[in-house]
Every structure is written in structure tokens, then in C-alpha cells.
């Protein structure tokens, strides 16, 4: 339970990749959020954490604005990189996925990230994906090569409210380059368009496969997210999110598949987080330059300092994790904690509106932290509402909850609620 705050926050505005502007992320009744989840073979690095903390902030803003939220995240628990890692290390791909998924969820919980209502694994959706691909085949929007099945970009554009480039705004040479880099197969003979993405991969020796209406095989990547979003959320989503490494081809085609299948856009707003680097390169499993959340926690780092380090960066910037950044966050946490234990002043929060204002403007967490720094450094004791605001909106609990859950609880709730 998040503490209640005085008044109500505004509807957040966040940056929309297709239109390149800030748009109001205004839910229709319930906020629907789909964020691309992990491929569980080397979890959880600071890059993942930063992406999920960004959408955690968005959820907190929706709750503060009085909306209910429905949040879904997939787990890509069968895919080439996972299978390759399992083969290389001689473990069963299922155990690798299960173990890394478990570790990821524990790390998220430690970081105070509000969990999705549904975590959906690709392997739980095989039948639904096969049915969806079957429908695309029947309508001439998909075609086979041998027993694999591809999405026909041109046919989809002709028959649905979607066209290639709608989300990413990229030119074709750039698309071709990214497609090849990020799991696509532009060179495959027989494709109608080099950029047509794989919907279904037929069974291969030594690879997992499932018996379906399409024969034996496994889902392609983009159709996984498209089908999970359709199954668990109302379309269009309020926001579809993920790291900026997913803009093309993944999100472009997840949106394309969804439009072709439903006639509806996947989302009203497509949001992307910047990428976290370490030692000069994007932090990634394939490069191996990882800072794992579990390693930091294991070495005794306070999870709140990790969270503060992430929040000190704007979610849309690419940034680099450094020891200095963590040290600064630890100092900030120490200053804030000293302030929080310096007694209580009466009255309402002096920082609540400053935090709200910063966050509803494209999740400006650095400015929100500065709004807390000012009184925390000045030294006058915080009001109860200050700590509640930091807890509810930034996910940082400064006071020991046992210390504040006293006899005056109902009085305090009432006071905070009515301001
Ligand atoms: N399973 C797919 C999405 S369907 C996937 O991209 N998995 S992942 O494990 O590689 O990444 C999980 C999430 O973290 C994605 O939203 C991805 O965009 C994001 N992410 C990955 N690396 C970074 C990074 N270095 N910085 C910020 N976000 C990242
Ligand atoms: Zn995805």
C-alpha cells in the first residue's frame, strides 16, 4: 500500500516516440500498461532496473492522479539468445529461464518496483500465438517459407491502420541495419520484403518446439508481445513501453501485428527509455559488461541508494553507471535519512507539489530529487506528508514504517488525504 497524499496529481505527460512530442498519458477509466519484460538468461542489470523504475514512476503518477492501473509484462522464456546461453553452459533452458526469472522478480521487489498484475511467459501463450498466426495466413498477411512463417509488411499496410516506419520514423537503410543486428534475417531467400519479420519458427533438431495448428514450432519475438498485450489488456493500451533498443524492429512490428489482427492500434502512446552503459558501452548480456542488482545488494549496498542513483538520471537519456554515481546516491540517502530522523514538523508537505510538478512533466526525476534536496539540506524537520510523498511518488521509504504506524494512524491518514 502506498501512503495517501493530499489532493491529487495531474495526468502525466510523457514523450511519444512516433509523434516526437510530449503527450498526455490519459487513461480511459483504467490505465493499461504493457512493458517488454526480460529474456531470462542474465538478470537483472542496472539497465533493466532503470527501465522498470521509469515505468514504476509512471504507475505511481497514475495512482496519484486517481486512476486504477492494469500492468502486464512478458517474459521471453524461449528465444535464440536464451537457448544459446543454455547450450553454451550446459544447463537446461527451462531451468536457466526459471532461475533467472525468479532472481529478476526478487531484485524488482527489493528495489520497491510495483509488480505487474500479470507476468506472462511466452511458453504460456504458444497456442494463442499459433492461432493468431493462422489468422494472418488465412487473410494473406502472412506467408510460409519452408515451414517458417513470415509477416507480409506490404499486405499488412494495405489492410490495417499501420505502415512500416509509423513508430520508429526510420529510413529503410537504418531499418535494414537494425533488423540484422537485432535478430532479423534480411538475407533469407524467398522473403517478399527483406524486412518481413518471422512470426513462427518451425521445429529444428535440438530446439524446443510445440505441436500446434501450424505444426510443430515456436513463436517469433514480436508476435509474442502483440498477443500477450491483446490477451491481457484492452486496446489501445494507454502506454506501450520498453528500452529504446526495442523501437525497431520489435515495437514497430508488435504494433504492426496487433493492427493487422485487431484493426486497432496497439497503444495510444509509445514510450522508450534511454540505455544504460557501463565502461563505455551499452550494458548488455551479449557484451558481458553487466552491473547486476543482486551483486550490488549482495555487497551490502542499500537498495534505496540504487534506486536514487537511477532516479538521478532522466529516463530518456542514455547514461553511464559509475561508482561515483552510486557514491553520490549513498550520500544523498544519508542526508535524506538524517533529515527524516530529525523529528517532525506540523502542517502539510512543502515538497509534494514540487515533486508532482517535476514528475508529471515527462517523469523528470532529477528535478524531483532536487525538490527534496532543498529542505533536506536546510535542516528543518520534515512534515509527515513530505515522507509520504517521497515514499508514494519516488518509492523511497525514509522512515521506519513501524515507527510511524502508531495510534495516530487514522488521524494522519485523514490529515494527509484532506491536506
Ligand atoms: N524480452 C525482450 C523484450 S520482449 C528483451 O528485450 N529482453 S531484455 O532482457 O533484453 O531487456 C528487458 C528490458 O530492459 C527491455 O525493455 C529492454 O529494452 C530493457 N533494456 C535492456 N538493456 C538495457 C539497458 N542497457 N538500458 C536500459 N534498458 C535496457
Ligand atoms: Zn517485447
PDB file of C-alpha atoms in Angstrom, residues 78 83 93-94 122-123 125-127 129-130 133 147-149 198-205 207-220 223:
ATOM      1  CA  UNK A  78      12.044 -19.215 -25.207  1.00  0.00           C
ATOM      2  CA  UNK A  83      18.780 -21.232 -25.919  1.00  0.00           C
ATOM      3  CA  UNK A  93      16.972 -23.896 -20.994  1.00  0.00           C
ATOM      4  CA  UNK A  94      13.916 -24.254 -18.765  1.00  0.00           C
ATOM      5  CA  UNK A 122       5.999 -16.780 -23.965  1.00  0.00           C
ATOM      6  CA  UNK A 123       5.722 -20.526 -23.317  1.00  0.00           C
ATOM      7  CA  UNK A 125       0.965 -18.394 -24.969  1.00  0.00           C
ATOM      8  CA  UNK A 126       2.035 -20.874 -27.642  1.00  0.00           C
ATOM      9  CA  UNK A 127      -1.465 -21.834 -28.656  1.00  0.00           C
ATOM     10  CA  UNK A 129       0.253 -17.202 -30.876  1.00  0.00           C
ATOM     11  CA  UNK A 130      -0.261 -20.104 -33.284  1.00  0.00           C
ATOM     12  CA  UNK A 133      -0.514 -16.550 -36.990  1.00  0.00           C
ATOM     13  CA  UNK A 147       7.649 -24.349 -42.663  1.00  0.00           C
ATOM     14  CA  UNK A 148       8.552 -20.985 -41.162  1.00  0.00           C
ATOM     15  CA  UNK A 149       6.027 -18.163 -41.377  1.00  0.00           C
ATOM     16  CA  UNK A 198       9.416 -14.013 -38.561  1.00  0.00           C
ATOM     17  CA  UNK A 199       6.089 -14.953 -36.966  1.00  0.00           C
ATOM     18  CA  UNK A 200       6.644 -18.638 -36.419  1.00  0.00           C
ATOM     19  CA  UNK A 201       9.765 -20.790 -36.422  1.00  0.00           C
ATOM     20  CA  UNK A 202       9.201 -24.408 -37.332  1.00  0.00           C
ATOM     21  CA  UNK A 203      10.758 -27.148 -35.222  1.00  0.00           C
ATOM     22  CA  UNK A 204      14.523 -27.683 -35.607  1.00  0.00           C
ATOM     23  CA  UNK A 205      16.553 -30.556 -34.241  1.00  0.00           C
ATOM     24  CA  UNK A 207      15.407 -26.822 -30.256  1.00  0.00           C
ATOM     25  CA  UNK A 208      12.246 -26.778 -28.167  1.00  0.00           C
ATOM     26  CA  UNK A 209       9.003 -26.836 -30.152  1.00  0.00           C
ATOM     27  CA  UNK A 210       5.283 -27.234 -29.581  1.00  0.00           C
ATOM     28  CA  UNK A 211       2.660 -29.068 -31.621  1.00  0.00           C
ATOM     29  CA  UNK A 212       0.041 -26.544 -32.826  1.00  0.00           C
ATOM     30  CA  UNK A 213      -2.391 -25.723 -35.636  1.00  0.00           C
ATOM     31  CA  UNK A 214       0.681 -24.558 -37.558  1.00  0.00           C
ATOM     32  CA  UNK A 215       2.551 -27.810 -37.000  1.00  0.00           C
ATOM     33  CA  UNK A 216       5.490 -28.078 -34.628  1.00  0.00           C
ATOM     34  CA  UNK A 217       7.427 -24.903 -33.873  1.00  0.00           C
ATOM     35  CA  UNK A 218       7.756 -21.881 -31.618  1.00  0.00           C
ATOM     36  CA  UNK A 219       6.697 -18.215 -31.701  1.00  0.00           C
ATOM     37  CA  UNK A 220       8.618 -15.366 -33.246  1.00  0.00           C
ATOM     38  CA  UNK A 223       4.097 -11.666 -32.151  1.00  0.00           C
TER      39      UNK A 223
END
